[in-house]
C-alpha cells in the first residue's frame, strides 16, 4: 500500500506497471556492492507474480551486476559459493540476470578474493562474456589468468583493474585493445610498480586513448605516477590517492636522481591529489616538483596527515605554478589555471595569497575544512577582491562547503 502526503492510500496492485517499475528503480538505486543483503531486485521479484512480471520487464533494474565470489561459512568449514547449488544453476542465474537487461548498457563488477577455486572463477567469468559487448563500465578484481585474452568490448568506456597472482606463462594476445571507446581507467599502483603489464601483455590497457586516469595504492615511488601520466598522451584529468598504509604497502627504495628530467604533459588540465600519510606527502611533493603541466586549469588537494605537511606540499605547488607563470610570460598568453580547491589545509594565508596574486585567471577557490589563521570575512575579502589588472581577471568566487561549489566541481570532488 502506498500513502500520499494527502493521506490517500492506494493498493499497490492498482498502480500501473510503468509507475511500479519507476518505484522499483528508485528502491534499487541505493544498493551497493558492499551491502551484506540480497540484491533488492531479487526480493522485489519474489513478492508476488505481478511484481515479478514487472521487475523482469524493467531492463534497467538488471543493468548493474555485482558478482562477488566469496566463501560462505557452514559450520566448521567453508564451501565455495558456486558449489552451494548445481554449478549450471549458478551460472544460469547470472545469465538470467543479464538477459533481463535487454539491450540496456551494462555495469559489471567482478570480484574474486582468491578463495573460490580458480576453475570456477574462470567458468563464472566465461558465463558473462557474451554480455560484455554491452558493458559500459567494468571493474575486475581477480587473477589475470582468469581473464581470456580476446575480450570484445566495443561499448566499454570505464575500466577498473585490480589484478594479482600473475602466471609465469602469460598469453601474448591483446585483451583490452578491442575497447575503442575506453576513456577512463582506475588502476592500482601494484600493477604499475612491478611492470606487470610487460609480464602479462594481454591485460595492458590502451593508455594512449585514455582521458581520465585514477591511480590508487601505497607505493612511495613518484616515478611510478609520473611515468603512468606520460603513457597517457591524451589525458585530461588525473586522480591520485595515497591512502593510509597497510600490510600491502610497498616499501621499495627508489633513486630520485633518475628523475632529474622533468615530466611535461601537453594535454592534462585537471589534477586531484588525496594523501593520508606523511610518507604520502613526500611522494606527492616529488610528483609536484617534477611535473610540468602547462594546460593545468583545475587543482584539488586533500591531505589527511599532520598539519605541518601542508606547507611542504604547497611550496611544491608554488614551484609548479611558477613554471606556468614563466611559460605564460614567455608566450604572452594568460595561464589556463582557473580553479583551486583545498581540503583540510592548515597553513599561513600568505601561501594562498601568493597564488592569487600570481594568477588573476583563477575564478573559483574552494576551501573545505581549512584553517589559514584569519577570520572567514577577511578570507573572503582577500579572495574576492578585484585584482589590480582589471583586464585580465574575472570576479572570483569561493566556497567553504562542497555543497556550495559549482555542480561540475561537486561531481569531481565527490567522485574523487
Short mmCIF file of C-alpha atoms in Angstrom, two decimals:
data_model
loop_
_atom_site.label_atom_id
_atom_site.label_comp_id
_atom_site.label_asym_id
_atom_site.label_seq_id
_atom_site.Cartn_x
_atom_site.Cartn_y
_atom_site.Cartn_z
CA UNK A 1 0.00 0.00 0.00
CA UNK A 2 1.24 3.49 -0.87
CA UNK A 3 0.14 6.59 1.08
CA UNK A 4 0.40 10.05 -0.46
CA UNK A 5 1.08 13.21 1.53
CA UNK A 6 -2.65 13.90 1.21
CA UNK A 7 -3.23 10.71 3.28
CA UNK A 8 -4.98 8.99 0.38
CA UNK A 9 -3.99 5.33 0.18
CA UNK A 10 -3.68 3.23 -2.96
CA UNK A 11 -3.33 -0.51 -3.20
CA UNK A 12 -0.07 -1.43 -4.93
CA UNK A 13 -1.82 -3.74 -7.37
CA UNK A 14 -3.86 -0.77 -8.62
CA UNK A 15 -0.73 1.03 -9.79
CA UNK A 16 0.13 0.96 -13.46
CA UNK A 17 3.10 -1.25 -14.32
CA UNK A 18 5.00 1.83 -15.52
CA UNK A 19 4.63 3.50 -12.10
CA UNK A 20 5.55 0.33 -10.24
CA UNK A 21 8.61 -0.01 -12.46
CA UNK A 22 9.77 3.50 -11.52
CA UNK A 23 9.31 2.71 -7.83
CA UNK A 24 11.41 -0.43 -8.23
CA UNK A 25 14.18 1.56 -9.90
CA UNK A 26 14.14 4.08 -7.05
CA UNK A 27 14.33 1.34 -4.41
CA UNK A 28 17.26 -0.39 -6.11
CA UNK A 29 19.20 2.77 -6.88
CA UNK A 30 20.95 2.92 -3.48
CA UNK A 31 22.02 -0.72 -3.42
CA UNK A 32 25.79 -1.07 -3.06
CA UNK A 33 28.08 -3.94 -3.87
CA UNK A 34 29.17 -3.81 -0.23
CA UNK A 35 25.69 -4.34 1.20
CA UNK A 36 25.54 -7.69 3.04
CA UNK A 37 21.95 -8.31 1.93
CA UNK A 38 20.33 -9.91 -1.07
CA UNK A 39 20.02 -7.55 -4.04
CA UNK A 40 16.64 -5.78 -3.77
CA UNK A 41 15.85 -6.81 -7.35
CA UNK A 42 15.60 -10.42 -6.23
CA UNK A 43 13.49 -9.55 -3.19
CA UNK A 44 11.03 -7.48 -5.23
CA UNK A 45 10.75 -10.20 -7.86
CA UNK A 46 9.69 -12.77 -5.23
CA UNK A 47 6.87 -10.82 -3.54
CA UNK A 48 4.14 -11.89 -5.96
CA UNK A 49 3.66 -12.83 -9.61
CA UNK A 50 2.62 -9.30 -10.55
CA UNK A 51 5.74 -7.78 -9.02
CA UNK A 52 7.89 -10.48 -10.57
CA UNK A 53 6.44 -9.74 -14.01
CA UNK A 54 7.02 -6.01 -13.57
CA UNK A 55 10.57 -6.48 -12.29
CA UNK A 56 11.52 -8.87 -15.08
CA UNK A 57 10.14 -6.41 -17.64
CA UNK A 58 12.18 -3.47 -16.32
CA UNK A 59 15.55 -3.81 -18.13
CA UNK A 60 17.30 -1.01 -16.22
CA UNK A 61 16.66 -2.91 -12.99
CA UNK A 62 19.10 -5.59 -14.19
CA UNK A 63 21.67 -3.39 -15.91
CA UNK A 64 24.13 -3.47 -12.97
CA UNK A 65 25.60 -6.75 -11.77
CA UNK A 66 27.72 -7.07 -8.62
CA UNK A 67 29.26 -10.53 -8.85
CA UNK A 68 31.22 -11.25 -5.66
CA UNK A 69 32.83 -14.67 -5.43
CA UNK A 70 33.44 -15.43 -1.78
CA UNK A 71 33.03 -18.42 0.51
CA UNK A 72 30.03 -18.84 2.73
CA UNK A 73 30.50 -20.32 6.17
CA UNK A 74 28.68 -23.51 7.08
CA UNK A 75 29.54 -24.97 10.48
CA UNK A 76 33.27 -25.53 10.75
CA UNK A 77 34.12 -25.45 7.06
CA UNK A 78 33.88 -23.19 4.06
CA UNK A 79 32.09 -24.08 0.89
CA UNK A 80 32.54 -22.23 -2.36
CA UNK A 81 29.67 -20.03 -3.49
CA UNK A 82 29.19 -21.86 -6.78
CA UNK A 83 29.04 -25.27 -5.12
CA UNK A 84 26.06 -24.30 -2.95
CA UNK A 85 23.85 -25.33 -5.85
CA UNK A 86 24.39 -27.22 -9.05
CA UNK A 87 27.07 -25.37 -10.97
CA UNK A 88 24.90 -24.97 -14.05
CA UNK A 89 22.14 -23.42 -11.92
CA UNK A 90 24.56 -20.83 -10.52
CA UNK A 91 25.73 -19.81 -13.98
CA UNK A 92 22.18 -19.75 -15.32
CA UNK A 93 21.24 -17.30 -12.55
CA UNK A 94 23.96 -14.90 -13.69
CA UNK A 95 22.91 -15.30 -17.31
CA UNK A 96 19.22 -14.81 -16.48
CA UNK A 97 20.02 -11.58 -14.59
CA UNK A 98 21.88 -10.12 -17.55
CA UNK A 99 19.35 -11.34 -20.12
CA UNK A 100 16.62 -9.36 -18.34
CA UNK A 101 18.60 -6.17 -19.06
CA UNK A 102 17.56 -6.40 -22.70
CA UNK A 103 19.71 -4.03 -24.76
CA UNK A 104 20.47 -1.57 -21.94
CA UNK A 105 24.18 -0.67 -21.42
CA UNK A 106 25.69 -2.68 -18.57
CA UNK A 107 27.80 -2.05 -15.47
CA UNK A 108 29.56 -5.19 -14.23
CA UNK A 109 31.66 -5.66 -11.08
CA UNK A 110 33.53 -8.98 -10.97
CA UNK A 111 35.26 -9.54 -7.61
CA UNK A 112 37.19 -12.68 -6.66
CA UNK A 113 39.03 -12.84 -3.33
CA UNK A 114 41.16 -15.83 -4.31
CA UNK A 115 39.43 -18.48 -2.19
CA UNK A 116 36.98 -19.79 -4.77
CA UNK A 117 38.71 -22.45 -6.92
CA UNK A 118 40.38 -20.97 -9.99
CA UNK A 119 38.50 -23.19 -12.46
CA UNK A 120 35.19 -21.98 -11.03
CA UNK A 121 36.27 -18.35 -11.33
CA UNK A 122 37.14 -18.84 -15.00
CA UNK A 123 33.87 -20.66 -15.64
CA UNK A 124 31.75 -17.97 -13.98
CA UNK A 125 33.57 -15.21 -15.86
CA UNK A 126 33.06 -17.15 -19.09
CA UNK A 127 29.30 -17.04 -18.49
CA UNK A 128 29.26 -13.21 -18.68
CA UNK A 129 31.50 -12.89 -21.76
CA UNK A 130 28.56 -12.80 -24.25
CA UNK A 131 27.19 -9.75 -22.43
CA UNK A 132 30.43 -7.77 -22.32
CA UNK A 133 29.70 -6.28 -25.73
CA UNK A 134 27.08 -4.11 -23.97
CA UNK A 135 29.26 -3.31 -20.96
CA UNK A 136 30.00 0.41 -20.45
CA UNK A 137 31.63 0.15 -17.01
CA UNK A 138 33.69 -2.84 -15.89
CA UNK A 139 35.50 -3.48 -12.59
CA UNK A 140 37.77 -6.52 -12.33
CA UNK A 141 39.28 -7.76 -9.07
CA UNK A 142 40.72 -11.18 -9.85
CA UNK A 143 43.76 -13.01 -11.15
CA UNK A 144 44.97 -12.03 -14.60
CA UNK A 145 44.85 -15.68 -15.63
CA UNK A 146 41.09 -15.72 -15.02
CA UNK A 147 40.65 -13.36 -17.96
CA UNK A 148 40.51 -14.58 -21.55
CA UNK A 149 42.80 -12.82 -23.99
CA UNK A 150 40.24 -11.97 -26.65
CA UNK A 151 37.62 -9.81 -24.91
CA UNK A 152 35.42 -7.84 -27.29
CA UNK A 153 34.40 -4.60 -25.53
CA UNK A 154 33.04 -2.21 -28.17
CA UNK A 155 30.97 -0.15 -25.68
CA UNK A 156 33.40 -0.08 -22.75
CA UNK A 157 34.04 3.47 -21.50
CA UNK A 158 35.31 2.92 -17.93
CA UNK A 159 37.59 0.16 -16.63
CA UNK A 160 38.87 -0.58 -13.11
CA UNK A 161 41.71 -3.10 -12.76
CA UNK A 162 42.93 -4.73 -9.55
CA UNK A 163 44.71 -7.87 -10.72
CA UNK A 164 47.06 -10.19 -8.87
CA UNK A 165 48.78 -13.62 -8.92
CA UNK A 166 50.17 -13.46 -12.42
CA UNK A 167 51.02 -16.54 -14.44
CA UNK A 168 54.61 -17.34 -15.40
CA UNK A 169 53.48 -18.08 -18.93
CA UNK A 170 51.12 -15.26 -19.87
CA UNK A 171 49.24 -15.03 -23.13
CA UNK A 172 50.62 -12.70 -25.75
CA UNK A 173 47.25 -11.83 -27.29
CA UNK A 174 45.94 -8.28 -26.76
CA UNK A 175 42.99 -8.16 -24.35
CA UNK A 176 41.80 -4.55 -24.00
CA UNK A 177 42.87 -3.39 -27.44
CA UNK A 178 39.33 -4.21 -28.59
CA UNK A 179 37.85 -1.43 -26.45
CA UNK A 180 37.84 1.54 -28.86
CA UNK A 181 35.64 3.74 -26.62
CA UNK A 182 37.61 3.23 -23.40
CA UNK A 183 38.41 6.62 -21.87
CA UNK A 184 38.56 6.08 -18.08
CA UNK A 185 40.90 3.77 -16.19
CA UNK A 186 41.26 3.13 -12.46
CA UNK A 187 44.36 1.13 -11.57
CA UNK A 188 46.36 0.08 -8.53
CA UNK A 189 50.00 1.08 -8.21
CA UNK A 190 50.90 -2.58 -7.65
CA UNK A 191 50.44 -3.22 -11.37
CA UNK A 192 52.49 -0.17 -12.31
CA UNK A 193 55.23 -0.62 -9.71
CA UNK A 194 56.05 -4.17 -10.77
CA UNK A 195 55.79 -3.53 -14.53
CA UNK A 196 53.24 -6.32 -14.73
CA UNK A 197 51.84 -5.01 -17.99
CA UNK A 198 55.12 -6.13 -19.52
CA UNK A 199 54.80 -9.58 -17.93
CA UNK A 200 51.19 -10.08 -18.97
CA UNK A 201 50.71 -8.10 -22.19
CA UNK A 202 47.16 -9.30 -22.75
CA UNK A 203 45.83 -7.17 -19.86
CA UNK A 204 47.60 -3.96 -20.89
CA UNK A 205 45.01 -1.18 -21.38
CA UNK A 206 45.28 1.17 -24.37
CA UNK A 207 46.82 4.04 -22.38
CA UNK A 208 47.09 6.41 -25.32
CA UNK A 209 43.31 6.75 -25.72
CA UNK A 210 42.56 7.47 -22.04
CA UNK A 211 41.27 10.89 -20.95
CA UNK A 212 40.72 10.14 -17.23
CA UNK A 213 43.17 8.17 -15.06
CA UNK A 214 42.69 7.19 -11.40
CA UNK A 215 45.69 5.73 -9.57
CA UNK A 216 45.29 4.23 -6.11
CA UNK A 217 47.91 2.50 -3.99
CA UNK A 218 50.69 2.67 -1.47
CA UNK A 219 53.93 2.95 -3.43
CA UNK A 220 56.17 5.85 -2.44
CA UNK A 221 57.97 5.95 -5.76
CA UNK A 222 56.94 9.17 -7.55
CA UNK A 223 58.32 7.84 -10.84
CA UNK A 224 55.51 5.27 -10.94
CA UNK A 225 52.92 8.04 -11.09
CA UNK A 226 54.88 10.30 -13.43
CA UNK A 227 55.56 7.54 -15.93
CA UNK A 228 51.92 6.49 -15.87
CA UNK A 229 50.93 10.08 -16.71
CA UNK A 230 53.34 10.20 -19.62
CA UNK A 231 51.95 6.92 -21.04
CA UNK A 232 48.55 8.59 -21.38
CA UNK A 233 49.34 11.10 -24.10
CA UNK A 234 45.76 12.41 -24.40
CA UNK A 235 44.96 12.53 -20.70
CA UNK A 236 42.70 15.36 -19.47
CA UNK A 237 42.20 14.52 -15.79
CA UNK A 238 44.22 12.51 -13.26
CA UNK A 239 43.22 11.49 -9.72
CA UNK A 240 45.90 10.10 -7.39
CA UNK A 241 45.04 8.60 -4.00
CA UNK A 242 47.65 7.53 -1.45
CA UNK A 243 45.60 6.00 1.39
CA UNK A 244 46.74 5.02 4.85
CA UNK A 245 49.34 2.28 4.66
CA UNK A 246 48.52 -1.33 5.37
CA UNK A 247 50.27 -4.68 5.14
CA UNK A 248 50.13 -4.33 1.34
CA UNK A 249 52.13 -1.11 1.35
CA UNK A 250 55.12 -1.21 -0.96
CA UNK A 251 58.38 -0.11 0.61
CA UNK A 252 60.52 -0.17 -2.50
CA UNK A 253 63.57 2.09 -2.39
CA UNK A 254 63.91 4.46 -5.32
CA UNK A 255 66.60 6.75 -6.62
CA UNK A 256 65.32 10.25 -7.34
CA UNK A 257 68.47 11.01 -9.31
CA UNK A 258 66.80 9.01 -12.06
CA UNK A 259 64.09 11.67 -12.11
CA UNK A 260 66.27 14.64 -12.91
CA UNK A 261 64.38 15.04 -16.15
CA UNK A 262 61.13 16.98 -15.80
CA UNK A 263 57.90 15.36 -16.92
CA UNK A 264 55.83 17.67 -19.13
CA UNK A 265 52.33 16.64 -20.13
CA UNK A 266 50.76 18.52 -23.06
CA UNK A 267 47.03 17.85 -22.50
CA UNK A 268 46.42 17.34 -18.76
CA UNK A 269 44.05 20.02 -17.42
CA UNK A 270 42.84 18.60 -14.10
CA UNK A 271 44.84 17.10 -11.22
CA UNK A 272 43.39 15.75 -7.95
CA UNK A 273 45.57 14.53 -5.08
CA UNK A 274 44.41 12.84 -1.86
CA UNK A 275 47.02 11.86 0.74
CA UNK A 276 46.57 10.12 4.10
CA UNK A 277 50.12 9.75 5.46
CA UNK A 278 53.28 11.77 5.96
CA UNK A 279 55.14 9.39 3.64
CA UNK A 280 52.49 10.00 1.01
CA UNK A 281 53.12 13.73 1.37
CA UNK A 282 56.77 13.13 0.42
CA UNK A 283 55.66 11.28 -2.70
CA UNK A 284 53.19 13.99 -3.70
CA UNK A 285 55.84 16.65 -3.11
CA UNK A 286 58.19 14.92 -5.54
CA UNK A 287 55.42 14.49 -8.10
CA UNK A 288 54.53 18.19 -7.97
CA UNK A 289 58.18 19.28 -8.15
CA UNK A 290 58.83 17.19 -11.28
CA UNK A 291 55.53 17.57 -13.12
CA UNK A 292 55.17 20.25 -15.78
CA UNK A 293 51.53 20.70 -16.74
CA UNK A 294 51.23 23.86 -18.85
CA UNK A 295 47.48 23.43 -19.52
CA UNK A 296 46.51 22.81 -15.87
CA UNK A 297 43.20 24.54 -15.15
CA UNK A 298 41.91 22.71 -12.08
CA UNK A 299 43.88 21.58 -8.99
CA UNK A 300 42.36 19.78 -5.99
CA UNK A 301 44.46 18.71 -2.97
CA UNK A 302 43.28 16.90 0.18
CA UNK A 303 45.76 15.95 2.89
CA UNK A 304 44.70 14.00 5.97
CA UNK A 305 48.18 13.67 7.50
CA UNK A 306 49.68 16.03 10.17
CA UNK A 307 49.02 19.72 9.60
CA UNK A 308 52.68 20.66 9.12
CA UNK A 309 52.66 18.66 5.88
CA UNK A 310 50.63 21.32 4.13
CA UNK A 311 53.37 23.92 3.88
CA UNK A 312 55.79 21.42 2.33
CA UNK A 313 53.22 20.41 -0.26
CA UNK A 314 52.20 23.95 -1.05
CA UNK A 315 55.81 25.01 -1.60
CA UNK A 316 55.93 22.31 -4.29
CA UNK A 317 52.68 23.66 -5.70
CA UNK A 318 54.27 27.10 -5.93
CA UNK A 319 57.25 25.64 -7.78
CA UNK A 320 54.90 24.05 -10.29
CA UNK A 321 52.84 27.23 -10.63
CA UNK A 322 55.98 29.32 -11.13
CA UNK A 323 56.58 27.24 -14.23
CA UNK A 324 53.12 28.21 -15.52
CA UNK A 325 53.77 31.88 -14.82
CA UNK A 326 57.13 31.80 -16.63
CA UNK A 327 55.58 29.96 -19.55
CA UNK A 328 52.74 32.46 -19.90
CA UNK A 329 55.16 35.39 -19.70
CA UNK A 330 57.28 33.88 -22.44
CA UNK A 331 54.31 33.16 -24.71
CA UNK A 332 52.41 36.35 -23.91
CA UNK A 333 49.30 34.27 -23.14
CA UNK A 334 47.34 34.01 -19.92
CA UNK A 335 47.77 30.78 -17.90
CA UNK A 336 44.96 28.24 -18.12
CA UNK A 337 44.72 27.96 -14.31
CA UNK A 338 41.09 28.61 -13.26
CA UNK A 339 40.13 26.60 -10.15
CA UNK A 340 41.97 25.77 -6.92
CA UNK A 341 40.38 23.55 -4.26
CA UNK A 342 41.95 22.55 -0.95
CA UNK A 343 40.62 20.22 1.73
CA UNK A 344 41.80 20.39 5.37
CA UNK A 345 44.53 22.90 4.57
CA UNK A 346 46.32 24.28 7.61
CA UNK A 347 48.94 26.93 6.82
CA UNK A 348 49.63 30.63 6.59
CA UNK A 349 47.34 32.56 4.28
CA UNK A 350 50.42 34.15 2.69
CA UNK A 351 50.96 30.98 0.67
CA UNK A 352 47.48 31.23 -0.80
CA UNK A 353 47.79 34.99 -1.28
CA UNK A 354 50.89 34.44 -3.42
CA UNK A 355 48.97 32.14 -5.74
CA UNK A 356 46.04 34.55 -6.04
CA UNK A 357 48.34 37.44 -6.92
CA UNK A 358 50.30 35.42 -9.47
CA UNK A 359 47.21 34.03 -11.18
CA UNK A 360 44.47 36.58 -11.84
CA UNK A 361 42.94 33.92 -14.08
CA UNK A 362 41.68 31.99 -11.03
CA UNK A 363 37.90 32.34 -10.90
CA UNK A 364 37.00 29.86 -8.13
CA UNK A 365 38.58 28.91 -4.80
CA UNK A 366 37.19 26.01 -2.76
CA UNK A 367 38.43 25.74 0.84
CA UNK A 368 36.89 22.80 2.71
CA UNK A 369 37.59 22.48 6.44
CA UNK A 370 40.67 24.72 6.14
CA UNK A 371 42.49 26.95 8.62
CA UNK A 372 44.54 29.96 7.44
CA UNK A 373 44.77 31.76 10.80
CA UNK A 374 42.47 34.57 9.67
CA UNK A 375 38.74 35.14 10.04
CA UNK A 376 36.20 34.00 7.45
CA UNK A 377 35.20 37.53 6.43
CA UNK A 378 38.80 38.62 5.96
CA UNK A 379 39.49 35.46 3.98
CA UNK A 380 36.53 36.03 1.67
CA UNK A 381 37.54 39.65 1.14
CA UNK A 382 41.10 38.67 0.25
CA UNK A 383 39.93 36.06 -2.24
CA UNK A 384 37.18 38.02 -3.97
CA UNK A 385 38.80 41.47 -4.05
CA UNK A 386 39.45 42.75 -7.55
CA UNK A 387 42.92 42.34 -8.94
CA UNK A 388 44.80 45.48 -9.95
CA UNK A 389 44.78 44.44 -13.61
CA UNK A 390 41.08 44.58 -14.36
CA UNK A 391 41.51 43.48 -17.98
CA UNK A 392 42.98 40.12 -17.01
CA UNK A 393 40.66 38.98 -14.27
CA UNK A 394 37.09 37.97 -13.56
CA UNK A 395 35.34 38.33 -10.24
CA UNK A 396 36.46 35.42 -8.08
CA UNK A 397 34.02 33.29 -6.14
CA UNK A 398 34.75 30.98 -3.24
CA UNK A 399 33.07 28.23 -1.24
CA UNK A 400 33.70 26.65 2.13
CA UNK A 401 31.30 23.72 1.80
CA UNK A 402 31.27 21.21 -1.04
CA UNK A 403 27.51 21.67 -1.41
CA UNK A 404 28.14 25.33 -2.27
CA UNK A 405 30.58 24.61 -5.10
CA UNK A 406 29.63 24.68 -8.79
CA UNK A 407 27.96 21.48 -9.96
CA UNK A 408 30.94 20.32 -12.02
CA UNK A 409 33.24 20.67 -9.03
CA UNK A 410 30.86 18.73 -6.77
CA UNK A 411 30.96 15.85 -9.24
CA UNK A 412 34.76 15.95 -9.37
CA UNK A 413 35.34 16.14 -5.62
CA UNK A 414 32.74 13.58 -4.60
CA UNK A 415 33.75 11.29 -7.41
CA UNK A 416 37.30 11.51 -6.14
#
